[in-house]
JSON list of C-alpha atoms in Angstrom, two decimals:
[
{"chain": "A", "resi": 1, "resn": "UNK", "atom": "CA", "xyz": [38.46, 18.22, -118.87]},
{"chain": "A", "resi": 2, "resn": "UNK", "atom": "CA", "xyz": [39.66, 21.63, -117.74]},
{"chain": "A", "resi": 3, "resn": "UNK", "atom": "CA", "xyz": [36.07, 22.90, -117.67]},
{"chain": "A", "resi": 4, "resn": "UNK", "atom": "CA", "xyz": [34.98, 20.14, -115.28]},
{"chain": "A", "resi": 5, "resn": "UNK", "atom": "CA", "xyz": [38.03, 20.68, -113.07]},
{"chain": "A", "resi": 6, "resn": "UNK", "atom": "CA", "xyz": [37.38, 24.44, -113.04]},
{"chain": "A", "resi": 7, "resn": "UNK", "atom": "CA", "xyz": [33.74, 23.88, -112.06]},
{"chain": "A", "resi": 8, "resn": "UNK", "atom": "CA", "xyz": [34.73, 21.45, -109.29]},
{"chain": "A", "resi": 9, "resn": "UNK", "atom": "CA", "xyz": [36.86, 24.18, -107.76]},
{"chain": "A", "resi": 10, "resn": "UNK", "atom": "CA", "xyz": [33.84, 26.48, -107.84]},
{"chain": "A", "resi": 11, "resn": "UNK", "atom": "CA", "xyz": [32.42, 27.51, -104.49]},
{"chain": "A", "resi": 12, "resn": "UNK", "atom": "CA", "xyz": [29.04, 26.34, -103.24]},
{"chain": "A", "resi": 13, "resn": "UNK", "atom": "CA", "xyz": [27.44, 29.81, -103.40]},
{"chain": "A", "resi": 14, "resn": "UNK", "atom": "CA", "xyz": [25.15, 29.01, -106.38]},
{"chain": "A", "resi": 15, "resn": "UNK", "atom": "CA", "xyz": [23.50, 26.26, -104.33]},
{"chain": "A", "resi": 16, "resn": "UNK", "atom": "CA", "xyz": [22.46, 28.77, -101.68]},
{"chain": "A", "resi": 17, "resn": "UNK", "atom": "CA", "xyz": [20.19, 30.79, -103.97]},
{"chain": "A", "resi": 18, "resn": "UNK", "atom": "CA", "xyz": [17.02, 28.78, -103.34]},
{"chain": "A", "resi": 19, "resn": "UNK", "atom": "CA", "xyz": [15.30, 29.01, -99.96]},
{"chain": "A", "resi": 20, "resn": "UNK", "atom": "CA", "xyz": [15.94, 25.99, -97.74]},
{"chain": "A", "resi": 21, "resn": "UNK", "atom": "CA", "xyz": [12.76, 24.23, -96.66]},
{"chain": "A", "resi": 22, "resn": "UNK", "atom": "CA", "xyz": [13.14, 23.40, -92.98]},
{"chain": "A", "resi": 23, "resn": "UNK", "atom": "CA", "xyz": [11.07, 21.94, -90.18]},
{"chain": "A", "resi": 24, "resn": "UNK", "atom": "CA", "xyz": [11.33, 22.04, -86.39]},
{"chain": "A", "resi": 25, "resn": "UNK", "atom": "CA", "xyz": [12.17, 18.84, -84.48]},
{"chain": "A", "resi": 26, "resn": "UNK", "atom": "CA", "xyz": [8.91, 19.14, -82.52]},
{"chain": "A", "resi": 27, "resn": "UNK", "atom": "CA", "xyz": [6.67, 19.06, -85.59]},
{"chain": "A", "resi": 28, "resn": "UNK", "atom": "CA", "xyz": [4.92, 15.86, -86.61]},
{"chain": "A", "resi": 29, "resn": "UNK", "atom": "CA", "xyz": [5.74, 13.50, -89.43]},
{"chain": "A", "resi": 30, "resn": "UNK", "atom": "CA", "xyz": [2.33, 14.25, -90.91]},
{"chain": "A", "resi": 31, "resn": "UNK", "atom": "CA", "xyz": [3.32, 17.94, -91.14]},
{"chain": "A", "resi": 32, "resn": "UNK", "atom": "CA", "xyz": [6.65, 16.91, -92.66]},
{"chain": "A", "resi": 33, "resn": "UNK", "atom": "CA", "xyz": [4.90, 14.80, -95.31]},
{"chain": "A", "resi": 34, "resn": "UNK", "atom": "CA", "xyz": [2.65, 17.71, -96.19]},
{"chain": "A", "resi": 35, "resn": "UNK", "atom": "CA", "xyz": [5.69, 19.96, -96.63]},
{"chain": "A", "resi": 36, "resn": "UNK", "atom": "CA", "xyz": [7.51, 17.38, -98.76]},
{"chain": "A", "resi": 37, "resn": "UNK", "atom": "CA", "xyz": [4.48, 17.05, -101.02]},
{"chain": "A", "resi": 38, "resn": "UNK", "atom": "CA", "xyz": [3.78, 20.79, -101.18]},
{"chain": "A", "resi": 39, "resn": "UNK", "atom": "CA", "xyz": [7.35, 21.61, -102.23]},
{"chain": "A", "resi": 40, "resn": "UNK", "atom": "CA", "xyz": [7.89, 18.43, -104.28]},
{"chain": "A", "resi": 41, "resn": "UNK", "atom": "CA", "xyz": [11.15, 17.62, -102.48]},
{"chain": "A", "resi": 42, "resn": "UNK", "atom": "CA", "xyz": [12.65, 14.50, -100.93]},
{"chain": "A", "resi": 43, "resn": "UNK", "atom": "CA", "xyz": [14.13, 15.91, -97.73]},
{"chain": "A", "resi": 44, "resn": "UNK", "atom": "CA", "xyz": [13.71, 18.58, -95.11]},
{"chain": "A", "resi": 45, "resn": "UNK", "atom": "CA", "xyz": [16.43, 20.27, -93.13]},
{"chain": "A", "resi": 46, "resn": "UNK", "atom": "CA", "xyz": [15.62, 20.03, -89.43]},
{"chain": "A", "resi": 47, "resn": "UNK", "atom": "CA", "xyz": [16.49, 23.30, -87.73]},
{"chain": "A", "resi": 48, "resn": "UNK", "atom": "CA", "xyz": [16.33, 24.05, -84.03]},
{"chain": "A", "resi": 49, "resn": "UNK", "atom": "CA", "xyz": [16.25, 27.83, -83.51]},
{"chain": "A", "resi": 50, "resn": "UNK", "atom": "CA", "xyz": [17.89, 28.30, -86.91]},
{"chain": "A", "resi": 51, "resn": "UNK", "atom": "CA", "xyz": [20.71, 25.83, -86.28]},
{"chain": "A", "resi": 52, "resn": "UNK", "atom": "CA", "xyz": [21.13, 22.55, -88.16]},
{"chain": "A", "resi": 53, "resn": "UNK", "atom": "CA", "xyz": [19.82, 19.75, -85.94]},
{"chain": "A", "resi": 54, "resn": "UNK", "atom": "CA", "xyz": [19.19, 17.00, -88.47]},
{"chain": "A", "resi": 55, "resn": "UNK", "atom": "CA", "xyz": [17.87, 15.96, -91.83]},
{"chain": "A", "resi": 56, "resn": "UNK", "atom": "CA", "xyz": [14.64, 14.13, -92.60]},
{"chain": "A", "resi": 57, "resn": "UNK", "atom": "CA", "xyz": [14.23, 12.24, -95.87]},
{"chain": "A", "resi": 58, "resn": "UNK", "atom": "CA", "xyz": [11.28, 10.53, -97.47]},
{"chain": "A", "resi": 59, "resn": "UNK", "atom": "CA", "xyz": [13.24, 7.29, -97.00]},
{"chain": "A", "resi": 60, "resn": "UNK", "atom": "CA", "xyz": [13.52, 7.96, -93.24]},
{"chain": "A", "resi": 61, "resn": "UNK", "atom": "CA", "xyz": [9.74, 8.29, -93.10]},
{"chain": "A", "resi": 62, "resn": "UNK", "atom": "CA", "xyz": [9.16, 5.14, -95.15]},
{"chain": "A", "resi": 63, "resn": "UNK", "atom": "CA", "xyz": [11.48, 3.00, -93.03]},
{"chain": "A", "resi": 64, "resn": "UNK", "atom": "CA", "xyz": [11.13, 4.48, -89.53]},
{"chain": "A", "resi": 65, "resn": "UNK", "atom": "CA", "xyz": [7.46, 5.45, -89.53]},
{"chain": "A", "resi": 66, "resn": "UNK", "atom": "CA", "xyz": [5.50, 3.50, -92.13]},
{"chain": "A", "resi": 67, "resn": "UNK", "atom": "CA", "xyz": [7.77, 0.45, -91.91]},
{"chain": "A", "resi": 68, "resn": "UNK", "atom": "CA", "xyz": [7.45, 0.32, -88.14]},
{"chain": "A", "resi": 69, "resn": "UNK", "atom": "CA", "xyz": [3.72, 1.05, -88.04]},
{"chain": "A", "resi": 70, "resn": "UNK", "atom": "CA", "xyz": [4.08, 4.38, -86.19]},
{"chain": "A", "resi": 71, "resn": "UNK", "atom": "CA", "xyz": [1.35, 7.01, -86.27]},
{"chain": "A", "resi": 72, "resn": "UNK", "atom": "CA", "xyz": [2.53, 10.00, -88.37]},
{"chain": "A", "resi": 73, "resn": "UNK", "atom": "CA", "xyz": [0.17, 12.30, -86.43]},
{"chain": "A", "resi": 74, "resn": "UNK", "atom": "CA", "xyz": [1.85, 11.44, -83.13]},
{"chain": "A", "resi": 75, "resn": "UNK", "atom": "CA", "xyz": [5.43, 10.80, -84.21]},
{"chain": "A", "resi": 76, "resn": "UNK", "atom": "CA", "xyz": [7.71, 13.83, -84.13]},
{"chain": "A", "resi": 77, "resn": "UNK", "atom": "CA", "xyz": [10.40, 14.73, -86.60]},
{"chain": "A", "resi": 78, "resn": "UNK", "atom": "CA", "xyz": [13.00, 14.43, -83.83]},
{"chain": "A", "resi": 79, "resn": "UNK", "atom": "CA", "xyz": [12.13, 10.73, -83.38]},
{"chain": "A", "resi": 80, "resn": "UNK", "atom": "CA", "xyz": [12.74, 9.96, -87.06]},
{"chain": "A", "resi": 81, "resn": "UNK", "atom": "CA", "xyz": [15.36, 12.42, -88.35]},
{"chain": "A", "resi": 82, "resn": "UNK", "atom": "CA", "xyz": [19.03, 11.70, -88.81]},
{"chain": "A", "resi": 83, "resn": "UNK", "atom": "CA", "xyz": [20.65, 13.89, -86.14]},
{"chain": "A", "resi": 84, "resn": "UNK", "atom": "CA", "xyz": [23.88, 15.79, -86.73]},
{"chain": "A", "resi": 85, "resn": "UNK", "atom": "CA", "xyz": [24.02, 15.14, -90.47]},
{"chain": "A", "resi": 86, "resn": "UNK", "atom": "CA", "xyz": [27.12, 15.51, -92.58]},
{"chain": "A", "resi": 87, "resn": "UNK", "atom": "CA", "xyz": [27.37, 19.17, -93.61]},
{"chain": "A", "resi": 88, "resn": "UNK", "atom": "CA", "xyz": [29.83, 21.34, -95.48]},
{"chain": "A", "resi": 89, "resn": "UNK", "atom": "CA", "xyz": [31.05, 24.89, -94.93]},
{"chain": "A", "resi": 90, "resn": "UNK", "atom": "CA", "xyz": [30.22, 27.55, -97.49]},
{"chain": "A", "resi": 91, "resn": "UNK", "atom": "CA", "xyz": [33.89, 28.07, -98.42]},
{"chain": "A", "resi": 92, "resn": "UNK", "atom": "CA", "xyz": [34.38, 24.50, -99.63]},
{"chain": "A", "resi": 93, "resn": "UNK", "atom": "CA", "xyz": [34.34, 23.42, -103.29]},
{"chain": "A", "resi": 94, "resn": "UNK", "atom": "CA", "xyz": [32.25, 21.09, -105.43]},
{"chain": "A", "resi": 95, "resn": "UNK", "atom": "CA", "xyz": [35.16, 18.67, -105.34]},
{"chain": "A", "resi": 96, "resn": "UNK", "atom": "CA", "xyz": [35.04, 18.74, -101.52]},
{"chain": "A", "resi": 97, "resn": "UNK", "atom": "CA", "xyz": [31.31, 18.07, -101.37]},
{"chain": "A", "resi": 98, "resn": "UNK", "atom": "CA", "xyz": [31.60, 15.25, -103.92]},
{"chain": "A", "resi": 99, "resn": "UNK", "atom": "CA", "xyz": [34.33, 13.60, -101.83]},
{"chain": "A", "resi": 100, "resn": "UNK", "atom": "CA", "xyz": [32.25, 14.09, -98.68]},
{"chain": "A", "resi": 101, "resn": "UNK", "atom": "CA", "xyz": [29.18, 12.47, -100.25]},
{"chain": "A", "resi": 102, "resn": "UNK", "atom": "CA", "xyz": [31.23, 9.49, -101.38]},
{"chain": "A", "resi": 103, "resn": "UNK", "atom": "CA", "xyz": [33.03, 9.08, -98.05]},
{"chain": "A", "resi": 104, "resn": "UNK", "atom": "CA", "xyz": [29.82, 9.21, -95.99]},
{"chain": "A", "resi": 105, "resn": "UNK", "atom": "CA", "xyz": [27.53, 7.59, -98.58]},
{"chain": "A", "resi": 106, "resn": "UNK", "atom": "CA", "xyz": [24.98, 10.41, -98.47]},
{"chain": "A", "resi": 107, "resn": "UNK", "atom": "CA", "xyz": [23.03, 12.07, -101.28]},
{"chain": "A", "resi": 108, "resn": "UNK", "atom": "CA", "xyz": [22.19, 15.38, -99.62]},
{"chain": "A", "resi": 109, "resn": "UNK", "atom": "CA", "xyz": [24.52, 17.75, -97.79]},
{"chain": "A", "resi": 110, "resn": "UNK", "atom": "CA", "xyz": [23.44, 20.96, -96.05]},
{"chain": "A", "resi": 111, "resn": "UNK", "atom": "CA", "xyz": [25.70, 23.96, -96.62]},
{"chain": "A", "resi": 112, "resn": "UNK", "atom": "CA", "xyz": [26.31, 25.82, -93.35]},
{"chain": "A", "resi": 113, "resn": "UNK", "atom": "CA", "xyz": [28.04, 28.88, -91.98]},
{"chain": "A", "resi": 114, "resn": "UNK", "atom": "CA", "xyz": [30.31, 28.93, -88.93]},
{"chain": "A", "resi": 115, "resn": "UNK", "atom": "CA", "xyz": [27.33, 28.85, -86.54]},
{"chain": "A", "resi": 116, "resn": "UNK", "atom": "CA", "xyz": [25.74, 25.88, -88.36]},
{"chain": "A", "resi": 117, "resn": "UNK", "atom": "CA", "xyz": [23.00, 28.06, -89.80]},
{"chain": "A", "resi": 118, "resn": "UNK", "atom": "CA", "xyz": [21.81, 26.36, -92.98]},
{"chain": "A", "resi": 119, "resn": "UNK", "atom": "CA", "xyz": [22.51, 28.46, -96.07]},
{"chain": "A", "resi": 120, "resn": "UNK", "atom": "CA", "xyz": [21.63, 25.90, -98.72]},
{"chain": "A", "resi": 121, "resn": "UNK", "atom": "CA", "xyz": [21.63, 22.24, -99.60]},
{"chain": "A", "resi": 122, "resn": "UNK", "atom": "CA", "xyz": [23.39, 20.38, -102.38]},
{"chain": "A", "resi": 123, "resn": "UNK", "atom": "CA", "xyz": [22.15, 17.05, -103.64]},
{"chain": "A", "resi": 124, "resn": "UNK", "atom": "CA", "xyz": [23.56, 14.25, -105.72]},
{"chain": "A", "resi": 125, "resn": "UNK", "atom": "CA", "xyz": [21.01, 15.19, -108.39]},
{"chain": "A", "resi": 126, "resn": "UNK", "atom": "CA", "xyz": [22.47, 18.73, -108.45]},
{"chain": "A", "resi": 127, "resn": "UNK", "atom": "CA", "xyz": [25.96, 17.34, -109.05]},
{"chain": "A", "resi": 128, "resn": "UNK", "atom": "CA", "xyz": [24.78, 14.91, -111.73]},
{"chain": "A", "resi": 129, "resn": "UNK", "atom": "CA", "xyz": [23.01, 17.73, -113.58]},
{"chain": "A", "resi": 130, "resn": "UNK", "atom": "CA", "xyz": [26.04, 20.02, -113.31]},
{"chain": "A", "resi": 131, "resn": "UNK", "atom": "CA", "xyz": [28.58, 17.42, -114.40]},
{"chain": "A", "resi": 132, "resn": "UNK", "atom": "CA", "xyz": [26.22, 16.19, -117.12]},
{"chain": "A", "resi": 133, "resn": "UNK", "atom": "CA", "xyz": [26.15, 19.71, -118.58]},
{"chain": "A", "resi": 134, "resn": "UNK", "atom": "CA", "xyz": [29.94, 19.88, -118.40]},
{"chain": "A", "resi": 135, "resn": "UNK", "atom": "CA", "xyz": [30.34, 16.52, -120.14]},
{"chain": "A", "resi": 136, "resn": "UNK", "atom": "CA", "xyz": [27.89, 17.59, -122.84]},
{"chain": "A", "resi": 137, "resn": "UNK", "atom": "CA", "xyz": [29.88, 20.79, -123.39]},
{"chain": "A", "resi": 138, "resn": "UNK", "atom": "CA", "xyz": [33.08, 18.76, -123.53]},
{"chain": "A", "resi": 139, "resn": "UNK", "atom": "CA", "xyz": [31.54, 16.40, -126.08]},
{"chain": "A", "resi": 140, "resn": "UNK", "atom": "CA", "xyz": [30.52, 19.33, -128.28]},
{"chain": "A", "resi": 141, "resn": "UNK", "atom": "CA", "xyz": [34.01, 20.81, -128.08]},
{"chain": "A", "resi": 142, "resn": "UNK", "atom": "CA", "xyz": [35.65, 17.50, -129.02]},
{"chain": "A", "resi": 143, "resn": "UNK", "atom": "CA", "xyz": [33.16, 17.00, -131.87]},
{"chain": "A", "resi": 144, "resn": "UNK", "atom": "CA", "xyz": [33.76, 20.51, -133.24]},
{"chain": "A", "resi": 145, "resn": "UNK", "atom": "CA", "xyz": [37.52, 20.04, -132.97]},
{"chain": "A", "resi": 146, "resn": "UNK", "atom": "CA", "xyz": [37.29, 16.70, -134.79]},
{"chain": "A", "resi": 147, "resn": "UNK", "atom": "CA", "xyz": [35.16, 18.26, -137.55]},
{"chain": "A", "resi": 148, "resn": "UNK", "atom": "CA", "xyz": [37.63, 21.14, -137.99]},
{"chain": "A", "resi": 149, "resn": "UNK", "atom": "CA", "xyz": [40.53, 18.69, -138.34]},
{"chain": "A", "resi": 150, "resn": "UNK", "atom": "CA", "xyz": [38.55, 16.57, -140.80]},
{"chain": "A", "resi": 151, "resn": "UNK", "atom": "CA", "xyz": [37.64, 19.58, -142.97]},
{"chain": "A", "resi": 152, "resn": "UNK", "atom": "CA", "xyz": [41.23, 20.85, -142.88]},
{"chain": "A", "resi": 153, "resn": "UNK", "atom": "CA", "xyz": [42.56, 17.42, -143.90]},
{"chain": "A", "resi": 154, "resn": "UNK", "atom": "CA", "xyz": [40.25, 17.08, -146.95]},
{"chain": "A", "resi": 155, "resn": "UNK", "atom": "CA", "xyz": [42.02, 17.95, -150.27]}
]
């Protein structure tokens, strides 16, 4: 369990290595859908002059555009996005972001600097993959330890 605890204390820097795909609030939902498809992602960070303004997910589009019969060519991102999304500062830990996701019931959290410039994004899928690797490593360690004890106990 120490490995998982150590990783939880790890900073969010590794999640800022990939470029963040962002869109302006004035762009259309059709443009947003094209970007989502092109990059094979489920959300876009909405940035206004480089500052976090909102987040737009494929679910937002399904419910607030398609579900309401709006025209994606005429509907802007600003009309559909979730404004002022939950975000986390770069200096926080994986434990902090996990607690934040649970408290606010969100699956994606932008990582920002002091001026709310988006540096990265961390998703629930990222955490599941990371903790899954840690649990797998822990399982291997326990298994190896068990095998060593079994071999040592044999006459």
